[in-house]
Amino acid sequence: MLRLPYQVVRGFKMSSVDQSMQLLRNQAYVNGQWVNAQSKAVYPVTNPADDKVITEVPDMDAHDTKAALDAAADAFKTWKKTTAKERSSILRKWYDICMKNSDYLAEIITAEAGKPLAESKGEIVYGSSFLEWFADTARHINGEVIPSPWPNKQIMVTRQPLGVVSIITPWNFPFAMITRKVSALMAAGCTCVIKPAEDTPLSALAAVQLAEEAGVPKGVINVVTASRKNAPNVGQVLCEDPQVGCISFTGSTHVGKILYGMAAKGVKRVSLELGGNAPFIVFPSADMDNALENAMLAKFRNNGQACVGANRFLVHEDVFNKFVTGLKEKIAQKCILGPGSKPGVTCGPLINTAQVNKITGLVDDAVSKGAKLMLGGKVASNIGNKFYESTLLTDVTPKMNIYKEEIFGPVVVCYKFKTEEEVLKIANSTRSGLASYVFTKDLGQAFRMSQELEFGMVGINSGMLSTTEAPFGGIKESGIGREGSKHGAEEYTDIKYTLFSALDK
Ligand code: NAP
């Protein structure tokens, strides 16, 4: 296996964990080559736990992106002609290699994204599961033969790969958000160019290093690294270049709308996994221990920085005090703040200063307008400048910013409700529609909630929904399309209808 020694970085002091990083790369990956930016520009990737520079990576621009798209378009000519069995076999090998390297991959995620090592390992298992799943799916992307209304004619429907896919991903699941897309599009016969988030390019580079080892041909996967300054230029080329057939984006609704607008100019296919605002609803009949356990999972995974994270805890007035008291105890017991690489830590740092400022602003605004702070409420500056205390707020009202926004941090916000009708109205009063959670033992109520909640995913008595077998995605402003499941690969295919005529001639 290719194991590069760490390459010396000009003028930066490295974080101590870097010395052991087996899969660390500091170049982008285009057409099967490890490359620098044509301009030679670089930017530093830092560890959010201590702000130390892990390495520098190329700060690529529109020219580099065009070169990567050319490589992907070229590779498409041959990749689309591989058999489903060949694609399946390569994906399966990539899965095996990722699993074998899960400790090394997890180390990189923790270093650049900050999450506790156990969560990083969980992300590798989750992210790799898509490689395994789509290795199977590759061989089941079937067409149909439809009975024709005419004599001597046949209607054949096939699914064809739609070409080069542009992928733009966020920092919160820097490995899984890539494998979830790339596995599906490769199974379908497409090729891609990936632009990972500025904060977390190293997981993407480590993943493609393993893809190369698994035998993914040159040009099928390309990675363009870029700083936030260059993201709009790179994004524009990824959306508007005529060689691109689809833009597959995971990130905020704000950026998703910008990309959707650019994709519209070329009438390109889009797959958009955008922001959420998940309600977590607790009815009086709920098993309280189960609701509390799942509240912790739904809120504190990745320290609240998850699109499916519970954003609004809506608790019936009869069980409100019990829930809030129980949750306060659990948070105090289970949320152990610190660097993700430290054993026992369950909540790492926030990803960057912008996130810290956002969470601080939301909590301060709520408290200044009368919200009651039950726990936390500030940066734990004794640990570092990006560690925000696990926080619990009650008495939140619609005039506070935190009432409407996706918090994306370790802040629990509890609201009281009286009736099923009222809670549905509150839960649905958002333009987001990704995940939702309901806790009740009343079967009829569970069914009604499943029907009436305007969200792409509903967890009944569970705070964890994501799995490769199920379709992941949102409605309203949370996105378009589904990832995982039997539908995931369809996003990257075009339906072609061929009429065979004159069959008697
Ligand atoms: P973001 O600001 O939208 O960034 C996502 C990606 O888009 C990053 O790679 C970013 O690059 C890039 N980007 C930003 N502006 C761009 C532009 N003008 N053109 C092209 N690319 C651009 O989101 P984030 O803060 O990284 O992630 C958090 C958001 O993602 C949350 O809203 C969360 O709910 C959502 N999310 C959704 C899902 C889902 O499956 N539905 C999963 C995870 C996260 P830079 O890093 O350089 O800014």
Tab-separated table of C-alpha atoms in Angstrom, residues 7-425:
chain	number	residue	atom	x	y	z
A	7	GLN	CA	5.733	16.098	3.402
A	8	VAL	CA	7.379	19.077	5.020
A	9	VAL	CA	5.260	22.172	5.046
A	10	ARG	CA	6.893	25.518	4.522
A	11	GLY	CA	7.093	27.697	7.604
A	12	PHE	CA	4.321	26.123	9.701
A	13	LYS	CA	4.446	24.401	13.041
A	14	MET	CA	2.582	21.126	12.752
A	15	SER	CA	0.177	19.750	15.295
A	16	SER	CA	1.765	16.860	17.218
A	17	VAL	CA	-0.809	14.291	16.001
A	18	ASP	CA	0.298	14.878	12.426
A	19	GLN	CA	3.452	12.848	12.760
A	20	SER	CA	1.439	9.611	12.809
A	21	MET	CA	-1.012	10.414	10.039
A	22	GLN	CA	-0.562	7.676	7.487
A	23	LEU	CA	-3.043	8.956	4.931
A	24	LEU	CA	-2.207	12.633	5.018
A	25	ARG	CA	-1.852	14.216	1.565
A	26	ASN	CA	-1.112	17.840	0.786
A	27	GLN	CA	-1.826	17.913	-2.935
A	28	ALA	CA	-5.027	17.829	-4.926
A	29	TYR	CA	-5.905	14.860	-7.131
A	30	VAL	CA	-6.592	15.391	-10.837
A	31	ASN	CA	-6.517	12.794	-13.613
A	32	GLY	CA	-4.834	10.251	-11.376
A	33	GLN	CA	-2.021	12.669	-10.436
A	34	TRP	CA	-1.257	14.424	-7.138
A	35	VAL	CA	-0.993	18.051	-8.183
A	36	ASN	CA	-0.479	21.615	-6.960
A	37	ALA	CA	-2.570	24.580	-8.024
A	38	GLN	CA	-1.447	25.982	-11.386
A	39	SER	CA	-0.879	29.275	-9.541
A	40	LYS	CA	1.115	27.390	-6.838
A	41	ALA	CA	-1.139	29.008	-4.204
A	42	VAL	CA	-1.786	27.068	-0.996
A	43	TYR	CA	-3.830	27.556	2.163
A	44	PRO	CA	-3.417	26.062	5.637
A	45	VAL	CA	-5.711	23.398	7.088
A	46	THR	CA	-5.919	23.737	10.857
A	47	ASN	CA	-6.988	21.541	13.739
A	48	PRO	CA	-9.989	23.306	15.327
A	49	ALA	CA	-9.061	21.949	18.763
A	50	ASP	CA	-5.795	23.866	18.993
A	51	ASP	CA	-5.609	26.007	15.833
A	52	LYS	CA	-2.343	24.329	14.829
A	53	VAL	CA	-1.703	23.893	11.134
A	54	ILE	CA	-1.986	20.254	10.036
A	55	THR	CA	-0.717	20.915	6.529
A	56	GLU	CA	-1.233	23.203	3.541
A	57	VAL	CA	-3.185	22.183	0.466
A	58	PRO	CA	-3.467	23.744	-3.003
A	59	ASP	CA	-5.732	26.773	-3.202
A	60	MET	CA	-7.163	26.003	-6.613
A	61	ASP	CA	-9.123	28.293	-8.864
A	62	ALA	CA	-11.319	28.259	-11.960
A	63	HIS	CA	-8.448	27.121	-14.254
A	64	ASP	CA	-7.621	24.116	-12.072
A	65	THR	CA	-11.307	23.247	-11.886
A	66	LYS	CA	-11.662	23.338	-15.659
A	67	ALA	CA	-8.658	20.980	-15.977
A	68	ALA	CA	-10.267	18.581	-13.490
A	69	LEU	CA	-13.579	18.667	-15.388
A	70	ASP	CA	-11.744	17.943	-18.642
A	71	ALA	CA	-10.141	14.908	-16.977
A	72	ALA	CA	-13.510	13.705	-15.663
A	73	ALA	CA	-15.126	14.183	-19.094
A	74	ASP	CA	-12.346	12.225	-20.729
A	75	ALA	CA	-12.571	9.410	-18.185
A	76	PHE	CA	-16.353	9.267	-18.670
A	77	LYS	CA	-15.864	8.064	-22.236
A	78	THR	CA	-14.397	4.796	-20.971
A	79	TRP	CA	-15.901	4.479	-17.468
A	80	LYS	CA	-19.441	4.543	-18.870
A	81	LYS	CA	-18.546	1.530	-21.006
A	82	THR	CA	-17.291	-0.624	-18.125
A	83	THR	CA	-19.613	-3.428	-17.148
A	84	ALA	CA	-21.748	-3.124	-14.047
A	85	LYS	CA	-19.793	-6.047	-12.638
A	86	GLU	CA	-16.459	-4.245	-13.078
A	87	ARG	CA	-17.771	-1.108	-11.382
A	88	SER	CA	-19.220	-3.200	-8.602
A	89	SER	CA	-15.943	-4.973	-8.023
A	90	ILE	CA	-13.957	-1.709	-7.790
A	91	LEU	CA	-16.446	-0.187	-5.349
A	92	ARG	CA	-16.308	-3.317	-3.227
A	93	LYS	CA	-12.487	-3.157	-3.145
A	94	TRP	CA	-12.642	0.505	-2.135
A	95	TYR	CA	-15.021	-0.452	0.685
A	96	ASP	CA	-12.666	-3.173	1.939
A	97	ILE	CA	-9.658	-0.837	1.845
A	98	CYS	CA	-11.527	1.935	3.696
A	99	MET	CA	-12.566	-0.490	6.408
A	100	LYS	CA	-9.010	-1.773	6.694
A	101	ASN	CA	-7.786	1.818	7.047
A	102	SER	CA	-10.591	3.039	9.273
A	103	ASP	CA	-8.263	4.046	12.120
A	104	TYR	CA	-6.100	6.150	9.817
A	105	LEU	CA	-9.108	7.762	8.175
A	106	ALA	CA	-10.698	8.480	11.565
A	107	GLU	CA	-7.511	10.135	12.759
A	108	ILE	CA	-7.665	12.575	9.857
A	109	ILE	CA	-11.337	13.386	10.417
A	110	THR	CA	-10.707	14.112	14.091
A	111	ALA	CA	-7.690	16.281	13.288
A	112	GLU	CA	-9.434	18.517	10.744
A	113	ALA	CA	-13.102	18.388	11.823
A	114	GLY	CA	-12.583	18.127	15.588
A	115	LYS	CA	-15.046	15.339	16.338
A	116	PRO	CA	-14.262	12.703	18.993
A	117	LEU	CA	-12.331	9.745	17.632
A	118	ALA	CA	-15.192	7.315	18.360
A	119	GLU	CA	-17.528	9.470	16.242
A	120	SER	CA	-14.948	9.673	13.462
A	121	LYS	CA	-14.741	5.886	13.432
A	122	GLY	CA	-18.534	5.782	13.279
A	123	GLU	CA	-18.407	8.103	10.287
A	124	ILE	CA	-16.009	5.752	8.486
A	125	VAL	CA	-18.358	2.817	9.061
A	126	TYR	CA	-21.351	4.876	7.911
A	127	GLY	CA	-19.515	6.445	4.948
A	128	SER	CA	-18.027	3.146	3.799
A	129	SER	CA	-21.413	1.435	3.972
A	130	PHE	CA	-22.396	3.417	0.856
A	131	LEU	CA	-19.449	1.936	-1.051
A	132	GLU	CA	-20.596	-1.554	-0.096
A	133	TRP	CA	-24.256	-0.796	-0.860
A	134	PHE	CA	-23.628	0.765	-4.272
A	135	ALA	CA	-21.213	-2.034	-5.180
A	136	ASP	CA	-24.361	-4.189	-5.075
A	137	THR	CA	-26.642	-1.572	-6.620
A	138	ALA	CA	-24.348	-1.182	-9.642
A	139	ARG	CA	-25.594	-4.571	-10.856
A	140	HIS	CA	-29.280	-3.708	-10.412
A	141	ILE	CA	-29.706	-0.460	-12.322
A	142	ASN	CA	-32.260	-2.038	-14.576
A	143	GLY	CA	-34.260	-0.828	-17.533
A	144	GLU	CA	-37.616	-2.080	-18.816
A	145	VAL	CA	-39.233	-3.443	-21.934
A	146	ILE	CA	-42.743	-2.056	-22.248
A	147	PRO	CA	-45.493	-3.737	-24.308
A	148	SER	CA	-45.886	-1.651	-27.420
A	149	PRO	CA	-49.296	-0.423	-28.669
A	150	TRP	CA	-48.147	-1.078	-32.267
A	151	PRO	CA	-47.419	-4.346	-34.060
A	152	ASN	CA	-43.786	-5.070	-34.951
A	153	LYS	CA	-42.409	-2.449	-32.569
A	154	GLN	CA	-40.674	-2.712	-29.200
A	155	ILE	CA	-40.280	-0.056	-26.520
A	156	MET	CA	-37.018	-0.312	-24.628
A	157	VAL	CA	-36.190	1.891	-21.640
A	158	THR	CA	-32.640	2.059	-20.324
A	159	ARG	CA	-30.944	4.093	-17.608
A	160	GLN	CA	-27.813	5.800	-18.849
A	161	PRO	CA	-25.156	7.580	-16.795
A	162	LEU	CA	-25.684	11.316	-17.104
A	163	GLY	CA	-22.003	12.229	-17.387
A	164	VAL	CA	-19.697	14.305	-15.223
A	165	VAL	CA	-20.999	15.163	-11.762
A	166	SER	CA	-19.775	18.198	-9.809
A	167	ILE	CA	-19.704	17.517	-6.089
A	168	ILE	CA	-19.517	20.188	-3.395
A	169	THR	CA	-19.505	19.017	0.220
A	170	PRO	CA	-19.566	20.474	3.765
A	171	TRP	CA	-17.143	20.065	6.681
A	172	ASN	CA	-19.366	18.286	9.181
A	173	PHE	CA	-19.117	14.756	7.702
A	174	PRO	CA	-16.055	15.184	5.488
A	175	PHE	CA	-15.777	11.493	4.530
A	176	ALA	CA	-19.385	10.260	4.464
A	177	MET	CA	-20.783	13.197	2.464
A	178	ILE	CA	-18.315	12.271	-0.267
A	179	THR	CA	-18.737	8.490	-0.309
A	180	ARG	CA	-22.550	8.851	-0.210
A	181	LYS	CA	-22.400	10.668	-3.546
A	182	VAL	CA	-19.367	9.156	-5.273
A	183	SER	CA	-20.382	5.535	-4.707
A	184	ALA	CA	-23.815	6.137	-6.244
A	185	LEU	CA	-22.573	8.047	-9.283
A	186	MET	CA	-19.764	5.573	-9.950
A	187	ALA	CA	-22.234	2.695	-9.772
A	188	ALA	CA	-24.318	4.507	-12.389
A	189	GLY	CA	-21.274	4.931	-14.672
A	190	CYS	CA	-20.566	8.630	-14.065
A	191	THR	CA	-17.302	10.407	-13.194
A	192	CYS	CA	-16.811	13.396	-10.905
A	193	VAL	CA	-14.930	16.412	-9.625
A	194	ILE	CA	-15.157	16.993	-5.862
A	195	LYS	CA	-14.693	20.324	-4.101
A	196	PRO	CA	-14.506	19.558	-0.388
A	197	ALA	CA	-15.059	22.245	2.256
A	198	GLU	CA	-12.193	24.611	2.966
A	199	ASP	CA	-11.906	23.344	6.546
A	200	THR	CA	-11.826	19.615	5.728
A	201	PRO	CA	-10.099	18.710	2.445
A	202	LEU	CA	-7.822	16.074	4.032
A	203	SER	CA	-10.511	13.410	4.537
A	204	ALA	CA	-11.434	13.739	0.852
A	205	LEU	CA	-7.798	13.376	-0.207
A	206	ALA	CA	-7.312	10.362	2.057
A	207	ALA	CA	-10.465	8.752	0.632
A	208	VAL	CA	-9.295	9.166	-2.971
A	209	GLN	CA	-5.855	7.856	-2.100
A	210	LEU	CA	-7.625	4.649	-1.065
A	211	ALA	CA	-9.817	4.779	-4.178
A	212	GLU	CA	-6.670	4.858	-6.291
A	213	GLU	CA	-5.408	1.834	-4.406
A	214	ALA	CA	-8.711	0.063	-5.052
A	215	GLY	CA	-8.178	0.499	-8.789
A	216	VAL	CA	-10.448	3.443	-9.593
A	217	PRO	CA	-9.152	4.519	-13.029
A	218	LYS	CA	-7.559	7.932	-13.477
A	219	GLY	CA	-9.981	10.783	-14.042
A	220	VAL	CA	-13.015	8.985	-12.596
A	221	ILE	CA	-12.631	10.851	-9.295
A	222	ASN	CA	-10.879	14.222	-9.114
A	223	VAL	CA	-10.482	16.460	-6.066
A	224	VAL	CA	-10.036	20.217	-6.324
A	225	THR	CA	-9.104	21.839	-3.001
A	226	ALA	CA	-9.874	25.530	-2.541
A	227	SER	CA	-10.074	28.147	0.175
A	228	ARG	CA	-13.310	29.953	0.973
A	229	LYS	CA	-12.045	32.904	-1.062
A	230	ASN	CA	-11.936	30.770	-4.223
A	231	ALA	CA	-15.106	28.727	-3.547
A	232	PRO	CA	-17.442	30.982	-5.608
A	233	ASN	CA	-15.155	30.868	-8.697
A	234	VAL	CA	-14.613	27.145	-8.426
A	235	GLY	CA	-18.351	26.665	-7.804
A	236	GLN	CA	-19.275	28.681	-10.862
A	237	VAL	CA	-17.162	26.511	-13.166
A	238	LEU	CA	-18.487	23.350	-11.495
A	239	CYS	CA	-22.055	24.495	-12.144
A	240	GLU	CA	-21.784	26.182	-15.512
A	241	ASP	CA	-19.225	24.195	-17.507
A	242	PRO	CA	-21.129	22.507	-20.361
A	243	GLN	CA	-19.364	19.193	-19.692
A	244	VAL	CA	-21.171	18.874	-16.344
A	245	GLY	CA	-24.374	16.838	-16.271
A	246	CYS	CA	-25.310	17.182	-12.609
A	247	ILE	CA	-24.441	19.243	-9.543
A	248	SER	CA	-24.591	17.246	-6.343
A	249	PHE	CA	-24.331	19.522	-3.324
A	250	THR	CA	-24.566	19.055	0.422
A	251	GLY	CA	-24.449	22.195	2.511
A	252	SER	CA	-26.470	25.200	3.559
A	253	THR	CA	-29.746	26.194	1.938
A	254	HIS	CA	-28.267	29.630	1.223
A	255	VAL	CA	-25.401	28.244	-0.907
A	256	GLY	CA	-27.665	25.540	-2.365
A	257	LYS	CA	-29.898	28.256	-3.832
A	258	ILE	CA	-26.909	30.018	-5.430
A	259	LEU	CA	-25.746	26.766	-7.058
A	260	TYR	CA	-29.298	25.844	-8.130
A	261	GLY	CA	-29.522	29.231	-9.886
A	262	MET	CA	-26.272	28.625	-11.771
A	263	ALA	CA	-27.277	25.055	-12.663
A	264	ALA	CA	-30.552	26.371	-14.078
A	265	LYS	CA	-28.675	28.326	-16.762
A	266	GLY	CA	-27.589	25.046	-18.345
A	267	VAL	CA	-30.731	23.131	-17.321
A	268	LYS	CA	-28.494	20.787	-15.323
A	269	ARG	CA	-29.683	18.048	-13.027
A	270	VAL	CA	-29.279	18.879	-9.330
A	271	SER	CA	-29.130	16.805	-6.191
A	272	LEU	CA	-29.350	19.108	-3.184
A	273	GLU	CA	-28.991	18.025	0.447
A	274	LEU	CA	-29.507	21.258	2.362
A	275	GLY	CA	-30.094	22.589	5.851
A	276	GLY	CA	-32.588	21.216	8.355
A	277	ASN	CA	-34.622	22.472	11.315
A	278	ALA	CA	-35.669	19.197	12.903
A	279	PRO	CA	-38.475	19.109	15.481
A	280	PHE	CA	-38.100	16.554	18.291
A	281	ILE	CA	-41.628	16.013	19.608
A	282	VAL	CA	-42.354	14.341	22.946
A	283	PHE	CA	-45.959	13.324	23.753
A	284	PRO	CA	-47.162	12.353	27.253
A	285	SER	CA	-47.353	8.619	26.401
A	286	ALA	CA	-43.670	8.499	25.381
A	287	ASP	CA	-41.229	6.195	27.136
A	288	MET	CA	-39.319	8.971	28.881
A	289	ASP	CA	-36.015	7.084	29.238
A	290	ASN	CA	-36.018	6.270	25.536
A	291	ALA	CA	-36.939	9.864	24.624
A	292	LEU	CA	-34.076	11.227	26.741
A	293	GLU	CA	-31.501	8.768	25.394
A	294	ASN	CA	-32.526	9.607	21.845
A	295	ALA	CA	-32.596	13.340	22.548
A	296	MET	CA	-28.903	13.103	23.406
A	297	LEU	CA	-28.184	11.233	20.166
A	298	ALA	CA	-30.272	13.544	18.028
A	299	LYS	CA	-28.763	16.698	19.509
A	300	PHE	CA	-25.152	16.031	20.445
A	301	ARG	CA	-23.937	13.942	17.514
A	302	ASN	CA	-20.958	15.891	16.122
A	303	ASN	CA	-21.613	18.390	18.922
A	304	GLY	CA	-24.857	19.539	17.299
A	305	GLN	CA	-23.269	20.149	13.899
A	306	ALA	CA	-25.477	17.777	11.916
A	307	CYS	CA	-28.161	18.595	9.362
A	308	VAL	CA	-30.496	16.004	10.922
A	309	GLY	CA	-29.711	17.243	14.445
A	310	ALA	CA	-32.722	18.018	16.644
A	311	ASN	CA	-33.188	21.776	16.456
A	312	ARG	CA	-36.457	22.346	18.348
A	313	PHE	CA	-37.519	20.187	21.312
A	314	LEU	CA	-41.312	20.402	21.435
A	315	VAL	CA	-42.489	18.810	24.672
A	316	HIS	CA	-46.062	18.325	25.893
A	317	GLU	CA	-46.869	20.431	28.974
A	318	ASP	CA	-47.683	17.314	31.071
A	319	VAL	CA	-44.147	15.960	30.728
A	320	PHE	CA	-42.221	19.181	30.104
A	321	ASN	CA	-40.603	19.522	33.548
A	322	LYS	CA	-39.715	15.834	33.680
A	323	PHE	CA	-38.095	16.006	30.233
A	324	VAL	CA	-36.131	19.190	30.926
A	325	THR	CA	-34.885	17.938	34.316
A	326	GLY	CA	-33.917	14.556	32.827
A	327	LEU	CA	-32.138	16.124	29.874
A	328	LYS	CA	-30.239	18.540	32.089
A	329	GLU	CA	-28.935	15.589	34.126
A	330	LYS	CA	-27.942	13.633	31.024
A	331	ILE	CA	-26.132	16.596	29.466
A	332	ALA	CA	-24.212	17.234	32.685
A	333	GLN	CA	-23.253	13.531	32.849
A	334	LYS	CA	-22.557	12.706	29.216
A	335	CYS	CA	-21.285	15.832	27.474
A	336	ILE	CA	-17.556	15.873	28.078
A	337	LEU	CA	-15.989	18.745	26.206
A	338	GLY	CA	-12.426	18.574	24.904
A	339	PRO	CA	-10.191	17.792	21.923
A	340	GLY	CA	-11.578	14.897	19.884
A	341	SER	CA	-8.330	12.965	20.177
A	342	LYS	CA	-8.516	12.884	24.004
A	343	PRO	CA	-9.963	9.635	25.416
A	344	GLY	CA	-13.354	10.042	27.078
A	345	VAL	CA	-14.275	13.248	25.256
A	346	THR	CA	-17.800	13.177	23.765
A	347	CYS	CA	-18.092	16.764	22.472
A	348	GLY	CA	-15.313	18.360	20.423
A	349	PRO	CA	-14.749	21.948	19.325
A	350	LEU	CA	-16.934	23.860	16.901
A	351	ILE	CA	-15.407	23.853	13.440
A	352	ASN	CA	-14.353	27.500	13.131
A	353	THR	CA	-14.658	31.000	14.524
A	354	ALA	CA	-17.702	31.793	12.379
A	355	GLN	CA	-19.556	28.879	14.021
A	356	VAL	CA	-18.506	30.041	17.500
A	357	ASN	CA	-19.725	33.558	16.759
A	358	LYS	CA	-23.004	32.252	15.347
A	359	ILE	CA	-23.804	30.085	18.387
A	360	THR	CA	-22.717	32.806	20.819
A	361	GLY	CA	-24.918	35.325	18.989
A	362	LEU	CA	-27.983	33.062	19.012
A	363	VAL	CA	-27.720	32.210	22.718
A	364	ASP	CA	-26.913	35.777	23.815
A	365	ASP	CA	-29.849	37.125	21.780
A	366	ALA	CA	-32.245	34.584	23.331
A	367	VAL	CA	-31.051	35.238	26.900
A	368	SER	CA	-31.235	39.011	26.419
A	369	LYS	CA	-34.877	38.609	25.298
A	370	GLY	CA	-35.882	36.508	28.323
A	371	ALA	CA	-34.909	32.872	27.595
A	372	LYS	CA	-33.967	30.891	30.703
A	373	LEU	CA	-30.457	29.416	30.715
A	374	MET	CA	-30.598	26.039	32.466
A	375	LEU	CA	-27.046	24.943	31.585
A	376	GLY	CA	-23.981	26.259	29.712
A	377	GLY	CA	-24.299	29.410	27.635
A	378	LYS	CA	-20.748	30.446	26.816
A	379	VAL	CA	-17.409	29.459	25.275
A	380	ALA	CA	-15.428	27.173	27.605
A	381	SER	CA	-12.355	29.364	27.260
A	382	ASN	CA	-10.400	27.318	29.787
A	383	ILE	CA	-10.217	24.563	27.104
A	384	GLY	CA	-9.844	26.683	23.967
A	385	ASN	CA	-11.498	29.349	21.862
A	386	LYS	CA	-13.787	26.987	19.881
A	387	PHE	CA	-15.252	24.886	22.691
A	388	TYR	CA	-18.840	25.931	23.376
A	389	GLU	CA	-20.492	24.614	26.539
A	390	SER	CA	-23.348	22.143	26.105
A	391	THR	CA	-26.312	24.435	26.620
A	392	LEU	CA	-29.976	24.097	27.595
A	393	LEU	CA	-32.502	26.911	27.121
A	394	THR	CA	-36.189	27.143	27.997
A	395	ASP	CA	-38.769	29.962	27.741
A	396	VAL	CA	-37.826	30.649	24.124
A	397	THR	CA	-40.296	32.789	22.169
A	398	PRO	CA	-40.806	33.507	18.439
A	399	LYS	CA	-39.171	36.950	18.748
A	400	MET	CA	-35.787	35.317	19.421
A	401	ASN	CA	-33.525	34.442	16.460
A	402	ILE	CA	-32.901	30.953	17.834
A	403	TYR	CA	-36.624	30.177	17.419
A	404	LYS	CA	-36.347	30.158	13.610
A	405	GLU	CA	-32.750	29.380	12.689
A	406	GLU	CA	-30.873	26.134	12.211
A	407	ILE	CA	-28.651	26.270	15.328
A	408	PHE	CA	-26.000	23.758	14.171
A	409	GLY	CA	-24.368	23.655	17.588
A	410	PRO	CA	-24.648	22.152	21.097
A	411	VAL	CA	-27.699	24.122	22.201
A	412	VAL	CA	-30.949	22.458	23.277
A	413	VAL	CA	-34.030	24.645	23.009
A	414	CYS	CA	-37.214	23.377	24.714
A	415	TYR	CA	-40.754	24.592	23.995
A	416	LYS	CA	-44.033	23.576	25.650
A	417	PHE	CA	-47.150	22.547	23.688
A	418	LYS	CA	-50.685	21.520	24.619
A	419	THR	CA	-52.274	19.679	21.652
A	420	GLU	CA	-51.330	17.516	18.679
A	421	GLU	CA	-52.773	20.113	16.325
A	422	GLU	CA	-50.692	22.873	17.911
A	423	VAL	CA	-47.431	20.901	17.785
A	424	LEU	CA	-47.939	20.011	14.129
A	425	LYS	CA	-48.466	23.662	13.318
